[in-house]
Amino acid sequence: MKLEDVWSAYRSQLKAFLHSKVSNSADVEDLLQEILIKTHNSLGSLQKGDSIQPWLFQIANRTTIDFYREKGRTKELEAEELWFGERKENIKADLSPCIEPFLKALPDDIAHLLRAIDLEGQSQKAYAQELGLSYTTLKSRVKKGRTALRGLFEGCCHYSLDQHGNLIDFDQKSKKCKKC
């Protein structure tokens, strides 16, 4: 079978298939051209009894997958993404003066617990042994303390977290909040 015959019989179906996978018309035309080239290069390998349509759509599907893989590798960074990386470090520095006043607003035992575990990096198991508490009890107290600390932050600031729970932005709710 000749390439012209194959292409005239299946071009419109291939184009419709590509439009269902790719939204940009220019990309569809580029992919269609790429499929034509692959078809031209591989038409001789097609066996006489093989069906052309599944073979062509397999080429189209693989070409589309390759297109998205390449697009993912060459994704350019947006200005916002560059800003995000710089801002993340600044946020921690901006909020660090706020932590101590908020900790002082908590009961002394909870404040000491959060300082040791979250700020000084002491392990929960070691701290539980030091206090003579069970590990489960300490974990519960840490959770309760973090919730209380979060409530104090939320009372003073609006803040945004990313999908991993990391702080990405904040602003003070009012100037009346004197804790930080």
PDB file of C-alpha atoms in Angstrom:
ATOM      1  CA  MET A   1       0.000   0.000   0.000  1.00  0.00           C
ATOM      2  CA  LYS A   2       1.236   3.494  -0.847  1.00  0.00           C
ATOM      3  CA  LEU A   3       1.692   6.257   1.718  1.00  0.00           C
ATOM      4  CA  GLU A   4      -0.636   8.606  -0.178  1.00  0.00           C
ATOM      5  CA  ASP A   5      -3.458   6.050  -0.005  1.00  0.00           C
ATOM      6  CA  VAL A   6      -2.941   5.394   3.695  1.00  0.00           C
ATOM      7  CA  TRP A   7      -2.709   9.079   4.511  1.00  0.00           C
ATOM      8  CA  SER A   8      -5.791  10.105   2.534  1.00  0.00           C
ATOM      9  CA  ALA A   9      -7.823   7.292   4.131  1.00  0.00           C
ATOM     10  CA  TYR A  10      -6.836   7.965   7.764  1.00  0.00           C
ATOM     11  CA  ARG A  11      -5.629  11.590   8.057  1.00  0.00           C
ATOM     12  CA  SER A  12      -8.940  13.031   9.267  1.00  0.00           C
ATOM     13  CA  GLN A  13      -9.408  10.230  11.834  1.00  0.00           C
ATOM     14  CA  LEU A  14      -5.862  10.727  13.120  1.00  0.00           C
ATOM     15  CA  LYS A  15      -6.421  14.469  13.374  1.00  0.00           C
ATOM     16  CA  ALA A  16      -9.636  13.944  15.370  1.00  0.00           C
ATOM     17  CA  PHE A  17      -7.781  11.511  17.643  1.00  0.00           C
ATOM     18  CA  LEU A  18      -5.012  14.047  18.240  1.00  0.00           C
ATOM     19  CA  HIS A  19      -7.521  16.815  18.985  1.00  0.00           C
ATOM     20  CA  SER A  20      -8.988  14.588  21.693  1.00  0.00           C
ATOM     21  CA  LYS A  21      -5.532  14.345  23.312  1.00  0.00           C
ATOM     22  CA  VAL A  22      -3.998  17.780  22.606  1.00  0.00           C
ATOM     23  CA  SER A  23      -5.833  21.093  22.881  1.00  0.00           C
ATOM     24  CA  ASN A  24      -3.465  23.319  20.875  1.00  0.00           C
ATOM     25  CA  SER A  25      -4.199  23.153  17.118  1.00  0.00           C
ATOM     26  CA  ALA A  26      -0.619  24.046  16.185  1.00  0.00           C
ATOM     27  CA  ASP A  27       0.646  21.133  18.292  1.00  0.00           C
ATOM     28  CA  VAL A  28      -1.887  18.840  16.596  1.00  0.00           C
ATOM     29  CA  GLU A  29      -0.553  19.861  13.177  1.00  0.00           C
ATOM     30  CA  ASP A  30       3.032  19.281  14.324  1.00  0.00           C
ATOM     31  CA  LEU A  31       2.128  15.855  15.691  1.00  0.00           C
ATOM     32  CA  LEU A  32       0.280  14.982  12.494  1.00  0.00           C
ATOM     33  CA  GLN A  33       3.402  15.857  10.501  1.00  0.00           C
ATOM     34  CA  GLU A  34       5.533  13.750  12.835  1.00  0.00           C
ATOM     35  CA  ILE A  35       3.145  10.805  12.440  1.00  0.00           C
ATOM     36  CA  LEU A  36       3.322  11.180   8.650  1.00  0.00           C
ATOM     37  CA  ILE A  37       7.119  10.983   8.782  1.00  0.00           C
ATOM     38  CA  LYS A  38       7.036   7.939  11.087  1.00  0.00           C
ATOM     39  CA  THR A  39       4.467   6.288   8.838  1.00  0.00           C
ATOM     40  CA  HIS A  40       6.641   6.947   5.771  1.00  0.00           C
ATOM     41  CA  ASN A  41       9.708   5.508   7.523  1.00  0.00           C
ATOM     42  CA  SER A  42       7.894   2.430   8.852  1.00  0.00           C
ATOM     43  CA  LEU A  43       5.367   1.566   6.135  1.00  0.00           C
ATOM     44  CA  GLY A  44       7.736  -1.002   4.669  1.00  0.00           C
ATOM     45  CA  SER A  45       7.818  -2.932   7.971  1.00  0.00           C
ATOM     46  CA  LEU A  46       4.054  -3.456   7.949  1.00  0.00           C
ATOM     47  CA  GLN A  47       3.231  -7.087   7.194  1.00  0.00           C
ATOM     48  CA  LYS A  48       0.848  -7.859   4.365  1.00  0.00           C
ATOM     49  CA  GLY A  49      -1.956  -9.251   6.578  1.00  0.00           C
ATOM     50  CA  ASP A  50      -1.658  -6.553   9.279  1.00  0.00           C
ATOM     51  CA  SER A  51      -4.428  -4.019   9.707  1.00  0.00           C
ATOM     52  CA  ILE A  52      -3.280  -0.496   8.948  1.00  0.00           C
ATOM     53  CA  GLN A  53      -5.672   1.403  11.204  1.00  0.00           C
ATOM     54  CA  PRO A  54      -4.539  -0.052  14.590  1.00  0.00           C
ATOM     55  CA  TRP A  55      -0.927   0.284  13.471  1.00  0.00           C
ATOM     56  CA  LEU A  56      -1.392   3.978  12.605  1.00  0.00           C
ATOM     57  CA  PHE A  57      -3.210   4.759  15.842  1.00  0.00           C
ATOM     58  CA  GLN A  58      -0.485   3.019  17.817  1.00  0.00           C
ATOM     59  CA  ILE A  59       2.042   5.342  16.156  1.00  0.00           C
ATOM     60  CA  ALA A  60      -0.227   8.323  16.930  1.00  0.00           C
ATOM     61  CA  ASN A  61      -0.630   7.293  20.555  1.00  0.00           C
ATOM     62  CA  ARG A  62       3.110   6.803  21.086  1.00  0.00           C
ATOM     63  CA  THR A  63       3.850  10.107  19.377  1.00  0.00           C
ATOM     64  CA  THR A  64       1.392  11.874  21.682  1.00  0.00           C
ATOM     65  CA  ILE A  65       2.966  10.268  24.749  1.00  0.00           C
ATOM     66  CA  ASP A  66       6.427  11.336  23.563  1.00  0.00           C
ATOM     67  CA  PHE A  67       5.092  14.867  23.000  1.00  0.00           C
ATOM     68  CA  TYR A  68       3.888  15.132  26.606  1.00  0.00           C
ATOM     69  CA  ARG A  69       7.085  13.614  27.994  1.00  0.00           C
ATOM     70  CA  GLU A  70       9.198  16.115  26.090  1.00  0.00           C
ATOM     71  CA  LYS A  71       6.915  18.970  27.082  1.00  0.00           C
ATOM     72  CA  GLY A  72       7.290  17.977  30.743  1.00  0.00           C
ATOM     73  CA  ARG A  73      11.082  17.930  30.513  1.00  0.00           C
ATOM     74  CA  THR A  74      11.399  21.301  28.838  1.00  0.00           C
ATOM     75  CA  LYS A  75       8.869  23.176  30.945  1.00  0.00           C
ATOM     76  CA  GLU A  76      10.136  26.680  31.482  1.00  0.00           C
ATOM     77  CA  LEU A  77      10.032  28.213  34.924  1.00  0.00           C
ATOM     78  CA  GLU A  78       7.527  30.972  35.473  1.00  0.00           C
ATOM     79  CA  ALA A  79       8.519  34.151  37.295  1.00  0.00           C
ATOM     80  CA  GLU A  80       6.158  33.204  40.142  1.00  0.00           C
ATOM     81  CA  GLU A  81       7.971  29.921  40.659  1.00  0.00           C
ATOM     82  CA  LEU A  82      11.288  31.737  41.007  1.00  0.00           C
ATOM     83  CA  TRP A  83       9.694  34.205  43.423  1.00  0.00           C
ATOM     84  CA  PHE A  84       8.271  31.330  45.463  1.00  0.00           C
ATOM     85  CA  GLY A  85      11.709  29.860  46.146  1.00  0.00           C
ATOM     86  CA  GLU A  86      13.064  33.183  47.376  1.00  0.00           C
ATOM     87  CA  ARG A  87       9.963  34.046  49.405  1.00  0.00           C
ATOM     88  CA  LYS A  88       9.940  30.732  51.303  1.00  0.00           C
ATOM     89  CA  GLU A  89      13.192  31.547  53.100  1.00  0.00           C
ATOM     90  CA  ASN A  90      12.075  35.121  53.796  1.00  0.00           C
ATOM     91  CA  ILE A  91       8.807  33.943  55.356  1.00  0.00           C
ATOM     92  CA  LYS A  92      10.620  31.862  57.949  1.00  0.00           C
ATOM     93  CA  ALA A  93      12.863  34.811  58.816  1.00  0.00           C
ATOM     94  CA  ASP A  94       9.891  37.190  58.952  1.00  0.00           C
ATOM     95  CA  LEU A  95       7.893  34.928  61.271  1.00  0.00           C
ATOM     96  CA  SER A  96      10.669  33.816  63.618  1.00  0.00           C
ATOM     97  CA  PRO A  97      10.296  36.886  65.899  1.00  0.00           C
ATOM     98  CA  CYS A  98       6.600  35.943  66.303  1.00  0.00           C
ATOM     99  CA  ILE A  99       7.238  32.475  67.690  1.00  0.00           C
ATOM    100  CA  GLU A 100       8.554  33.482  71.117  1.00  0.00           C
ATOM    101  CA  PRO A 101       5.634  35.797  72.031  1.00  0.00           C
ATOM    102  CA  PHE A 102       3.176  33.104  70.952  1.00  0.00           C
ATOM    103  CA  LEU A 103       5.029  30.471  72.979  1.00  0.00           C
ATOM    104  CA  LYS A 104       4.932  32.768  76.033  1.00  0.00           C
ATOM    105  CA  ALA A 105       1.156  32.953  75.631  1.00  0.00           C
ATOM    106  CA  LEU A 106       0.939  29.152  76.071  1.00  0.00           C
ATOM    107  CA  PRO A 107       1.141  27.329  79.416  1.00  0.00           C
ATOM    108  CA  ASP A 108       4.786  26.906  80.478  1.00  0.00           C
ATOM    109  CA  ASP A 109       4.858  23.104  80.146  1.00  0.00           C
ATOM    110  CA  ILE A 110       3.457  23.220  76.579  1.00  0.00           C
ATOM    111  CA  ALA A 111       5.799  26.071  75.599  1.00  0.00           C
ATOM    112  CA  HIS A 112       8.827  24.201  76.955  1.00  0.00           C
ATOM    113  CA  LEU A 113       7.713  21.034  75.155  1.00  0.00           C
ATOM    114  CA  LEU A 114       7.325  22.813  71.795  1.00  0.00           C
ATOM    115  CA  ARG A 115      10.647  24.646  72.205  1.00  0.00           C
ATOM    116  CA  ALA A 116      12.491  21.389  72.876  1.00  0.00           C
ATOM    117  CA  ILE A 117      10.878  19.352  70.099  1.00  0.00           C
ATOM    118  CA  ASP A 118      10.107  21.822  67.314  1.00  0.00           C
ATOM    119  CA  LEU A 119      12.770  24.477  67.784  1.00  0.00           C
ATOM    120  CA  GLU A 120      15.685  22.548  69.277  1.00  0.00           C
ATOM    121  CA  GLY A 121      14.987  19.339  67.382  1.00  0.00           C
ATOM    122  CA  GLN A 122      14.945  16.959  70.339  1.00  0.00           C
ATOM    123  CA  SER A 123      13.314  13.618  69.541  1.00  0.00           C
ATOM    124  CA  GLN A 124       9.903  12.987  71.033  1.00  0.00           C
ATOM    125  CA  LYS A 125      10.967   9.614  72.398  1.00  0.00           C
ATOM    126  CA  ALA A 126      13.998  11.069  74.194  1.00  0.00           C
ATOM    127  CA  TYR A 127      11.952  13.942  75.592  1.00  0.00           C
ATOM    128  CA  ALA A 128       9.255  11.528  76.825  1.00  0.00           C
ATOM    129  CA  GLN A 129      11.921   9.485  78.653  1.00  0.00           C
ATOM    130  CA  GLU A 130      13.408  12.658  80.125  1.00  0.00           C
ATOM    131  CA  LEU A 131      10.004  13.628  81.567  1.00  0.00           C
ATOM    132  CA  GLY A 132       9.098  10.078  82.560  1.00  0.00           C
ATOM    133  CA  LEU A 133       6.055  10.048  80.251  1.00  0.00           C
ATOM    134  CA  SER A 134       4.898   7.417  77.837  1.00  0.00           C
ATOM    135  CA  TYR A 135       5.691   8.191  74.213  1.00  0.00           C
ATOM    136  CA  THR A 136       1.965   8.132  73.340  1.00  0.00           C
ATOM    137  CA  THR A 137       1.148  10.684  76.039  1.00  0.00           C
ATOM    138  CA  LEU A 138       3.909  12.982  74.835  1.00  0.00           C
ATOM    139  CA  LYS A 139       2.753  12.716  71.213  1.00  0.00           C
ATOM    140  CA  SER A 140      -0.726  13.727  72.351  1.00  0.00           C
ATOM    141  CA  ARG A 141       0.631  16.735  74.240  1.00  0.00           C
ATOM    142  CA  VAL A 142       2.740  17.809  71.266  1.00  0.00           C
ATOM    143  CA  LYS A 143      -0.288  17.643  69.014  1.00  0.00           C
ATOM    144  CA  LYS A 144      -2.384  19.616  71.528  1.00  0.00           C
ATOM    145  CA  GLY A 145       0.388  22.209  71.898  1.00  0.00           C
ATOM    146  CA  ARG A 146       0.827  22.621  68.146  1.00  0.00           C
ATOM    147  CA  THR A 147      -2.916  23.067  67.761  1.00  0.00           C
ATOM    148  CA  ALA A 148      -2.916  25.764  70.450  1.00  0.00           C
ATOM    149  CA  LEU A 149       0.072  27.505  68.838  1.00  0.00           C
ATOM    150  CA  ARG A 150      -1.607  27.365  65.461  1.00  0.00           C
ATOM    151  CA  GLY A 151      -4.720  28.941  66.991  1.00  0.00           C
ATOM    152  CA  LEU A 152      -2.614  31.851  68.260  1.00  0.00           C
ATOM    153  CA  PHE A 153      -1.068  32.328  64.814  1.00  0.00           C
ATOM    154  CA  GLU A 154      -4.475  32.153  63.145  1.00  0.00           C
ATOM    155  CA  GLY A 155      -5.819  34.735  65.587  1.00  0.00           C
ATOM    156  CA  CYS A 156      -3.147  37.177  64.491  1.00  0.00           C
ATOM    157  CA  CYS A 157      -2.300  36.333  60.873  1.00  0.00           C
ATOM    158  CA  HIS A 158      -3.734  35.042  57.633  1.00  0.00           C
ATOM    159  CA  TYR A 159      -1.371  32.473  56.218  1.00  0.00           C
ATOM    160  CA  SER A 160      -1.218  30.128  53.248  1.00  0.00           C
ATOM    161  CA  LEU A 161       0.214  26.625  53.086  1.00  0.00           C
ATOM    162  CA  ASP A 162       1.284  24.600  50.076  1.00  0.00           C
ATOM    163  CA  GLN A 163       0.016  21.069  49.418  1.00  0.00           C
ATOM    164  CA  HIS A 164       2.694  19.684  51.770  1.00  0.00           C
ATOM    165  CA  GLY A 165       1.705  21.925  54.680  1.00  0.00           C
ATOM    166  CA  ASN A 166       4.671  24.271  54.309  1.00  0.00           C
ATOM    167  CA  LEU A 167       4.120  27.970  54.937  1.00  0.00           C
ATOM    168  CA  ILE A 168       4.233  29.951  51.703  1.00  0.00           C
ATOM    169  CA  ASP A 169       2.753  33.332  52.632  1.00  0.00           C
ATOM    170  CA  PHE A 170       1.261  35.315  55.516  1.00  0.00           C
ATOM    171  CA  ASP A 171      -0.032  38.748  56.408  1.00  0.00           C
ATOM    172  CA  GLN A 172      -1.127  40.294  59.680  1.00  0.00           C
ATOM    173  CA  LYS A 173      -4.911  40.430  60.212  1.00  0.00           C
ATOM    174  CA  SER A 174      -4.766  43.775  61.953  1.00  0.00           C
ATOM    175  CA  LYS A 175      -2.281  46.182  63.404  1.00  0.00           C
ATOM    176  CA  LYS A 176      -3.841  45.547  66.816  1.00  0.00           C
ATOM    177  CA  CYS A 177      -2.069  42.201  67.053  1.00  0.00           C
ATOM    178  CA  LYS A 178       1.060  43.134  68.997  1.00  0.00           C
ATOM    179  CA  LYS A 179       2.439  39.636  69.426  1.00  0.00           C
ATOM    180  CA  CYS A 180       4.868  39.883  66.545  1.00  0.00           C
TER     181      CYS A 180
END
